[in-house]
GROMACS .gro file of C-alpha atoms in nm:
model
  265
    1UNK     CA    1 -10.889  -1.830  -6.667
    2UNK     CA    2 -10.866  -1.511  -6.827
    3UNK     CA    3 -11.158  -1.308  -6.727
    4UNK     CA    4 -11.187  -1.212  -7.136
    5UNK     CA    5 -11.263  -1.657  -7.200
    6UNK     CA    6 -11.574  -1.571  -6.940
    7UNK     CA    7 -11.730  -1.257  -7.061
    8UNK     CA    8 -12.001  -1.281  -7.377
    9UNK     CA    9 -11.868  -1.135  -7.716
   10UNK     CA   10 -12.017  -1.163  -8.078
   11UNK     CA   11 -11.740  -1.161  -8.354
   12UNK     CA   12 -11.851  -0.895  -8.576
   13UNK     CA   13 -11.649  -0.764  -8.877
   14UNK     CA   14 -11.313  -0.803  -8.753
   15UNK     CA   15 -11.380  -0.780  -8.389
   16UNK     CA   16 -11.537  -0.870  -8.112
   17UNK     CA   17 -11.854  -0.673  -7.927
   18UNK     CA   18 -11.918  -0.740  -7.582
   19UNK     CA   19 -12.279  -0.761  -7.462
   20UNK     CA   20 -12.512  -0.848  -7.186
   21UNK     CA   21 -12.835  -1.041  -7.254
   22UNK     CA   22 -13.123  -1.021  -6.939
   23UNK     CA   23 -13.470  -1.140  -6.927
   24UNK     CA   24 -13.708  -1.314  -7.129
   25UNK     CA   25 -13.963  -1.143  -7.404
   26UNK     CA   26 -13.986  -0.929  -7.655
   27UNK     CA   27 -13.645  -0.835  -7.781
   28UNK     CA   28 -13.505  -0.464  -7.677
   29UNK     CA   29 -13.158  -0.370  -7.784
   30UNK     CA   30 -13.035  -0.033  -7.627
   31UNK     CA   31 -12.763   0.098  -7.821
   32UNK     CA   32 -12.557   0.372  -7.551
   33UNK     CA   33 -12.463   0.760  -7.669
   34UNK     CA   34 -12.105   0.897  -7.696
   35UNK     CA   35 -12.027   0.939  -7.286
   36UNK     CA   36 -12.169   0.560  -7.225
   37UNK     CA   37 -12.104   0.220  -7.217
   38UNK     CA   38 -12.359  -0.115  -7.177
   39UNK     CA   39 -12.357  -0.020  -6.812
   40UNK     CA   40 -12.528   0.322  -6.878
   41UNK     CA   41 -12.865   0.090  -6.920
   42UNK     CA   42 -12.844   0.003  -6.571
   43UNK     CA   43 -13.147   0.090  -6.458
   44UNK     CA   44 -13.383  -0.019  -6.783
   45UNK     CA   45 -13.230  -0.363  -6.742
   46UNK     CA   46 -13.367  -0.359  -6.339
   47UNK     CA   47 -13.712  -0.226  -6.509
   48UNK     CA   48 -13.812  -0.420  -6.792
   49UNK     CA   49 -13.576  -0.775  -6.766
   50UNK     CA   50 -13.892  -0.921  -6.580
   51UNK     CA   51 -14.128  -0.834  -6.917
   52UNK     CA   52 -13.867  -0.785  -7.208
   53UNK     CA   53 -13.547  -0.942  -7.307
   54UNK     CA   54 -13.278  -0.683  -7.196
   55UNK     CA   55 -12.994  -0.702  -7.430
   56UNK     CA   56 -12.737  -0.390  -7.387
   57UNK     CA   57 -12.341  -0.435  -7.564
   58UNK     CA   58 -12.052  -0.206  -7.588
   59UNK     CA   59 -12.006   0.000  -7.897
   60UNK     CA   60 -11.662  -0.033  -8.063
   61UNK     CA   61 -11.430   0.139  -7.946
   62UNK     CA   62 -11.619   0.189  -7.579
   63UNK     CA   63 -11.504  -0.002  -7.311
   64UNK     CA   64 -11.464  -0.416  -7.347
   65UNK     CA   65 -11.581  -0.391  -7.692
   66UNK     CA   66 -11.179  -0.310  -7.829
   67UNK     CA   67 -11.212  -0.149  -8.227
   68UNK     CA   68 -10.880  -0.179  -8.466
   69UNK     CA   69 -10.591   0.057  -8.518
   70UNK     CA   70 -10.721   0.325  -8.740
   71UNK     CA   71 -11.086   0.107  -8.753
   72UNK     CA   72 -11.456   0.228  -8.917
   73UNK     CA   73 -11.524   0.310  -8.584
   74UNK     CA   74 -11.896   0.482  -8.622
   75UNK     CA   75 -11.933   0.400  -8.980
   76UNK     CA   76 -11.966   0.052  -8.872
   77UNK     CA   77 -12.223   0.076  -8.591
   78UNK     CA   78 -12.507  -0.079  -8.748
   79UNK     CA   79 -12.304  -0.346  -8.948
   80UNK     CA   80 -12.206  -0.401  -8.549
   81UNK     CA   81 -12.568  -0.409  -8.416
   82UNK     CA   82 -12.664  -0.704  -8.741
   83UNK     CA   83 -12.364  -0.875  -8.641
   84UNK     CA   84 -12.487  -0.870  -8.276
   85UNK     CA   85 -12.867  -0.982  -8.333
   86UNK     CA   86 -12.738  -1.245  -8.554
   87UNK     CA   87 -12.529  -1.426  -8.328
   88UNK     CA   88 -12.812  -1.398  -8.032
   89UNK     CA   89 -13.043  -1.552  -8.360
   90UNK     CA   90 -13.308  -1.250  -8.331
   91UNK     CA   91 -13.495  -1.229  -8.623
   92UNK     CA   92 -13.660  -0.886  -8.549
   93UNK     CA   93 -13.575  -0.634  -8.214
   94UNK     CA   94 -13.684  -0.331  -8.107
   95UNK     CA   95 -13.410  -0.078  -8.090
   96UNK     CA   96 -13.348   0.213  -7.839
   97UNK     CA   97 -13.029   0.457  -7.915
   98UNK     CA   98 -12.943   0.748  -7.671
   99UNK     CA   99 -12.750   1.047  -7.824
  100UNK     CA  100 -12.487   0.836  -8.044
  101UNK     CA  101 -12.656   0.521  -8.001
  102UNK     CA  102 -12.950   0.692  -8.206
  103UNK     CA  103 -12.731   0.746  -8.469
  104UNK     CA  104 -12.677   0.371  -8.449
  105UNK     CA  105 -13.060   0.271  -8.458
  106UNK     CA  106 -13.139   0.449  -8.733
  107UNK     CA  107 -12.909   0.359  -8.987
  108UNK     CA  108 -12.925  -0.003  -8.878
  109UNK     CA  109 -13.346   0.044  -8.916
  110UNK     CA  110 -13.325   0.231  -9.314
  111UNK     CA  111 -13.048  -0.043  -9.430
  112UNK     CA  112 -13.242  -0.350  -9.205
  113UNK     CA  113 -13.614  -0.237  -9.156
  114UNK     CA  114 -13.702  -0.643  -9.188
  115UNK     CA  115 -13.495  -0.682  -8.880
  116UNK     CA  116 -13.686  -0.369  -8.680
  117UNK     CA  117 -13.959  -0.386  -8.463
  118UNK     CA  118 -13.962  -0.015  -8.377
  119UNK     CA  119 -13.748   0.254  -8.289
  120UNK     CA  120 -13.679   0.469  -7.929
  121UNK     CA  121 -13.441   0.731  -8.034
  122UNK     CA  122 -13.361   0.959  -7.688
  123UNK     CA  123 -13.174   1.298  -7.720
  124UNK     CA  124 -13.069   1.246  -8.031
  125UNK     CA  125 -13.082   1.371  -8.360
  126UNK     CA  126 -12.976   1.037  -8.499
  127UNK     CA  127 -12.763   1.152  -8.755
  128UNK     CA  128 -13.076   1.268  -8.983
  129UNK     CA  129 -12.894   1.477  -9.276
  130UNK     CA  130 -13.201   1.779  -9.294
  131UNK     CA  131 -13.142   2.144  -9.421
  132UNK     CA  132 -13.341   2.274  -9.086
  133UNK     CA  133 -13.162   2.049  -8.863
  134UNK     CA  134 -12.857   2.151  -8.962
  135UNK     CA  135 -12.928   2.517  -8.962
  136UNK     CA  136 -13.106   2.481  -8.614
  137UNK     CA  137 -12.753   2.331  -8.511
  138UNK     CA  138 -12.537   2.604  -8.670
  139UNK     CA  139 -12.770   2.873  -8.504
  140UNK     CA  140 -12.673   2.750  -8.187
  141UNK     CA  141 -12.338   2.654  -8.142
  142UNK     CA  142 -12.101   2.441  -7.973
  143UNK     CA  143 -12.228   2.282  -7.657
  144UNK     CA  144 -11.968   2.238  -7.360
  145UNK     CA  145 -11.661   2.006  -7.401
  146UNK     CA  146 -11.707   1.870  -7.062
  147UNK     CA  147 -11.909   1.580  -7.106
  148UNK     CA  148 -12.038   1.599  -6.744
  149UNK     CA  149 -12.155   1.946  -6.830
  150UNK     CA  150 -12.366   1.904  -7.153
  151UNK     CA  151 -12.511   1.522  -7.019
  152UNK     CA  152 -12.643   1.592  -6.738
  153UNK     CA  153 -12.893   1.865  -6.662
  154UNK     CA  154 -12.791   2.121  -6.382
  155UNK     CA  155 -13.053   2.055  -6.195
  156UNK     CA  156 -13.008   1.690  -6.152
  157UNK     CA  157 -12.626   1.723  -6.057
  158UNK     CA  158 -12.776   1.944  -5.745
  159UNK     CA  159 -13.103   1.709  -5.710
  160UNK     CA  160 -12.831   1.361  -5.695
  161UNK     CA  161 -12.475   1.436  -5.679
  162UNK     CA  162 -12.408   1.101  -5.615
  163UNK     CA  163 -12.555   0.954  -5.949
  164UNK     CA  164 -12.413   1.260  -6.088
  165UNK     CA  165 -12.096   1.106  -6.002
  166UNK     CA  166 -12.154   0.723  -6.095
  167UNK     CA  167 -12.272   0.878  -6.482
  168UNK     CA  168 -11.897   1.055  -6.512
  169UNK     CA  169 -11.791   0.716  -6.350
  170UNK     CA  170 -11.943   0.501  -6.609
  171UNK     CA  171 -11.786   0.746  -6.912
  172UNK     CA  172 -11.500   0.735  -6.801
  173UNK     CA  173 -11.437   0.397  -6.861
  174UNK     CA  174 -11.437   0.465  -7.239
  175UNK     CA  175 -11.203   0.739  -7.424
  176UNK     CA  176 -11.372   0.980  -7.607
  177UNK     CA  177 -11.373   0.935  -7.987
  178UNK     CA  178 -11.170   1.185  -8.113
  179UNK     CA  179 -11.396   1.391  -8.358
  180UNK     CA  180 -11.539   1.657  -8.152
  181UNK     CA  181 -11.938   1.671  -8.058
  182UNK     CA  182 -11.992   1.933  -8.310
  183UNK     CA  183 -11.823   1.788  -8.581
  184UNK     CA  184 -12.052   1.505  -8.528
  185UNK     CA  185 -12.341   1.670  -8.528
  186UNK     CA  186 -12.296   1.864  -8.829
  187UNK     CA  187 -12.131   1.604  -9.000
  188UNK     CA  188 -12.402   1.538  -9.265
  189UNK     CA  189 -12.377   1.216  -9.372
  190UNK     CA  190 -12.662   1.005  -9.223
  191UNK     CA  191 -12.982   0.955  -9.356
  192UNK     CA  192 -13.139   1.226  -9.602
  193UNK     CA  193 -13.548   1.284  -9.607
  194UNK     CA  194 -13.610   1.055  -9.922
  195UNK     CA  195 -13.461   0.766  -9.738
  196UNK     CA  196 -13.675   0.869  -9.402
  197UNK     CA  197 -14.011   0.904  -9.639
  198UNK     CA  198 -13.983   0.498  -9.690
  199UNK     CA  199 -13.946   0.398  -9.314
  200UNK     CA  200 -14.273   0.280  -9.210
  201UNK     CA  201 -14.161   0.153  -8.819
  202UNK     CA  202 -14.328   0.273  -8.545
  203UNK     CA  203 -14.074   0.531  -8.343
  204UNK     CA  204 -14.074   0.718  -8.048
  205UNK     CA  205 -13.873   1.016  -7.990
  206UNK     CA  206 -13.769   1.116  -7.655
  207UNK     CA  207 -13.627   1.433  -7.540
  208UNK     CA  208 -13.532   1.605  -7.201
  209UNK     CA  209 -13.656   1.997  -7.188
  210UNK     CA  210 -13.348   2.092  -7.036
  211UNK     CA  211 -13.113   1.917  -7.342
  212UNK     CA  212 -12.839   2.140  -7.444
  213UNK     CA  213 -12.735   1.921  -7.673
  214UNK     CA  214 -13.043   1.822  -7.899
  215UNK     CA  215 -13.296   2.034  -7.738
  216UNK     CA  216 -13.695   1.988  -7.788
  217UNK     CA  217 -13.673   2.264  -8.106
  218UNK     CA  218 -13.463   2.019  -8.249
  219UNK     CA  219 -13.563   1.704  -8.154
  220UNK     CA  220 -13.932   1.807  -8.294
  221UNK     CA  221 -13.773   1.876  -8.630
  222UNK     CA  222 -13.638   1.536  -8.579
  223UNK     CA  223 -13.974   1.372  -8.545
  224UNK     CA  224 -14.117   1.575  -8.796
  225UNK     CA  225 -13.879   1.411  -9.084
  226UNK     CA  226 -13.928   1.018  -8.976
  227UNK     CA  227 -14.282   0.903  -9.058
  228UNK     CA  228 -14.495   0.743  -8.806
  229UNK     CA  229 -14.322   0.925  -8.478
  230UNK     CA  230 -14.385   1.087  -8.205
  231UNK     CA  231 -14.205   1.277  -7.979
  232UNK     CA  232 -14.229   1.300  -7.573
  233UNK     CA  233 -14.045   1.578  -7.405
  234UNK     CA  234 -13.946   1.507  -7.023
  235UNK     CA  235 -13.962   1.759  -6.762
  236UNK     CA  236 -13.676   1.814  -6.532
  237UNK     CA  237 -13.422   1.622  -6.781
  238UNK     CA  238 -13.120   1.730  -6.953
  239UNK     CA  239 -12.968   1.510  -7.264
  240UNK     CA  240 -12.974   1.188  -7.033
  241UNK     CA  241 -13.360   1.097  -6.988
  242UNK     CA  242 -13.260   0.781  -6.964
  243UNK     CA  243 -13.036   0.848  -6.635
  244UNK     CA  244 -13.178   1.164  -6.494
  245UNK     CA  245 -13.572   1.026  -6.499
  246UNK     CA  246 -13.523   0.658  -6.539
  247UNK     CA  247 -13.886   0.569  -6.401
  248UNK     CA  248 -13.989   0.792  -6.682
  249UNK     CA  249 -13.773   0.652  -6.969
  250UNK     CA  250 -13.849   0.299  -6.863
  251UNK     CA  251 -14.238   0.343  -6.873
  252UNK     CA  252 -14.229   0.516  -7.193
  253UNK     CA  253 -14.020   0.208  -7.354
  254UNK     CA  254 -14.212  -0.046  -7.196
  255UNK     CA  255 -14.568   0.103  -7.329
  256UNK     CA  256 -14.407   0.173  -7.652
  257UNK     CA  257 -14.281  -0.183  -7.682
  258UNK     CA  258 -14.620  -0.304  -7.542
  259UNK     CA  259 -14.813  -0.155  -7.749
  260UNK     CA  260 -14.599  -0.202  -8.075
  261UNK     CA  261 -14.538  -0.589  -8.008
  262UNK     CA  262 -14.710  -0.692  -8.313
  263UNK     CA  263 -14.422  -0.556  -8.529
  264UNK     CA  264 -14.226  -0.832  -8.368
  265UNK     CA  265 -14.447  -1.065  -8.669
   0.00000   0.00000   0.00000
């Protein structure tokens, strides 16, 4: 049997996004950044799958989920993500996006806010089109091509070389979308404040105080322009919470989920 027949896929729009699906609960979808893939979740799924329903899925064009010659790639994310809660018949899920994957969560929440239960968006400035954000950006520059360089926080690569080496592992089982990490970031055409002033979801920011990439001066500005957030910066983290403090990350999703379970209706 071909080992494709055996793995779980959900047809959406043309192709076919792989996924995992662990646990039993209250629906969490986590939605991987730019250098991931579903594995990069590895250590949420061990935390919550015993409380939560775990379910983590390959973007297209990342690893097993395969996107189409000259595809939407990123402009259809979130037509993705509906696809994907559709065929696992969720009604309503909370959503956690790292980096990219925030980018994903966001849009999907503005265009589907009946399908959202509430919104983690990690070191990421989900895609929000504001005139500070983007001059915050421009003021700073381009971070580092290497991906291994700008994810992970020096600190950590000298604290745990080894998962230091299983995260450049784990990207580099998907090839790197071809628009550079500034271009992306600058690229202006996500959300814009008057469609931010009519989400009313609970969300949680999260941010490392080391990020290079979407640092805590930006990441507040993020917070600032989505109603009914809160940000929560991590200390001794780099743009990879998620990986470099996973303990951390894990509790802060679980309380937030927890205590935000009514949104589920």
């Amino acid at each position: 049997m071909e080992r494709e027949e055996i793995m779980p896929y959900a047809p959406a729009n043309g192709i076919k996004i792989y996924y995992e699906n662990h646990g039993l609960g209250p629906p969490i979808v986590f939605a991987h950044g730019r250098s991931g893939c579903h594995l990069s979740w590895w250590q949420q799924v061990s935390d919550l799958r015993n409380k939560f329903q775990c379910i983590t899925f390959d973007h297209r064009g990342f690893d097993y989920s395969k996107d189409v010659d000259d595809g939407p790639a990123r402009k259809a994310f979130a037509d993705d993500q509906l696809d994907l809660l559709n065929h696992l018949d969720i009604e309503r899920a909370f959503l956690v996006g790292q980096s990219m994957g925030g980018w994903t969560c966001l849009s999907f929440a503005i265009t589907h806010p009946d399908r959202t239960a509430g919104l983690v968006l990690a070191d990421t400035s989900a895609d929000i089109n504001d005139e500070k954000i983007f001059a915050a950006y421009c003021a700073r520059g381009e971070p580092p091509a290497n991906i291994f360089d700008r994810a992970l926080s020096a600190a950590f690569k000298e604290r745990d070389p080894a998962k230091a080496f299983l995260y450049a592992e784990i990207s580099a089982l998907s090839e790197q979308p071809k628009e550079s990490l500034m271009d992306l970031l600058l690229s202006r055409d996500g959300p814009a404040p008057n469609q931010l002033a009519d989400l009313q979801l609970p969300t949680l920011f999260i941010v490392g105080e080391d990020d290079i990439v979407v640092p805590p001066e930006i990441a507040r500005l993020c917070a600032d322009a989505v109603p009914k957030s809160r940000l929560e910066i991590v200390k001794e983290a780099g743009h990879s919470v998620y990986f470099e403090q996973p303990e951390i990350f894990s509790r802060l999703v679980d309380e937030f989920v927890s205590s935000n379970v009514d949104s589920l209706g």
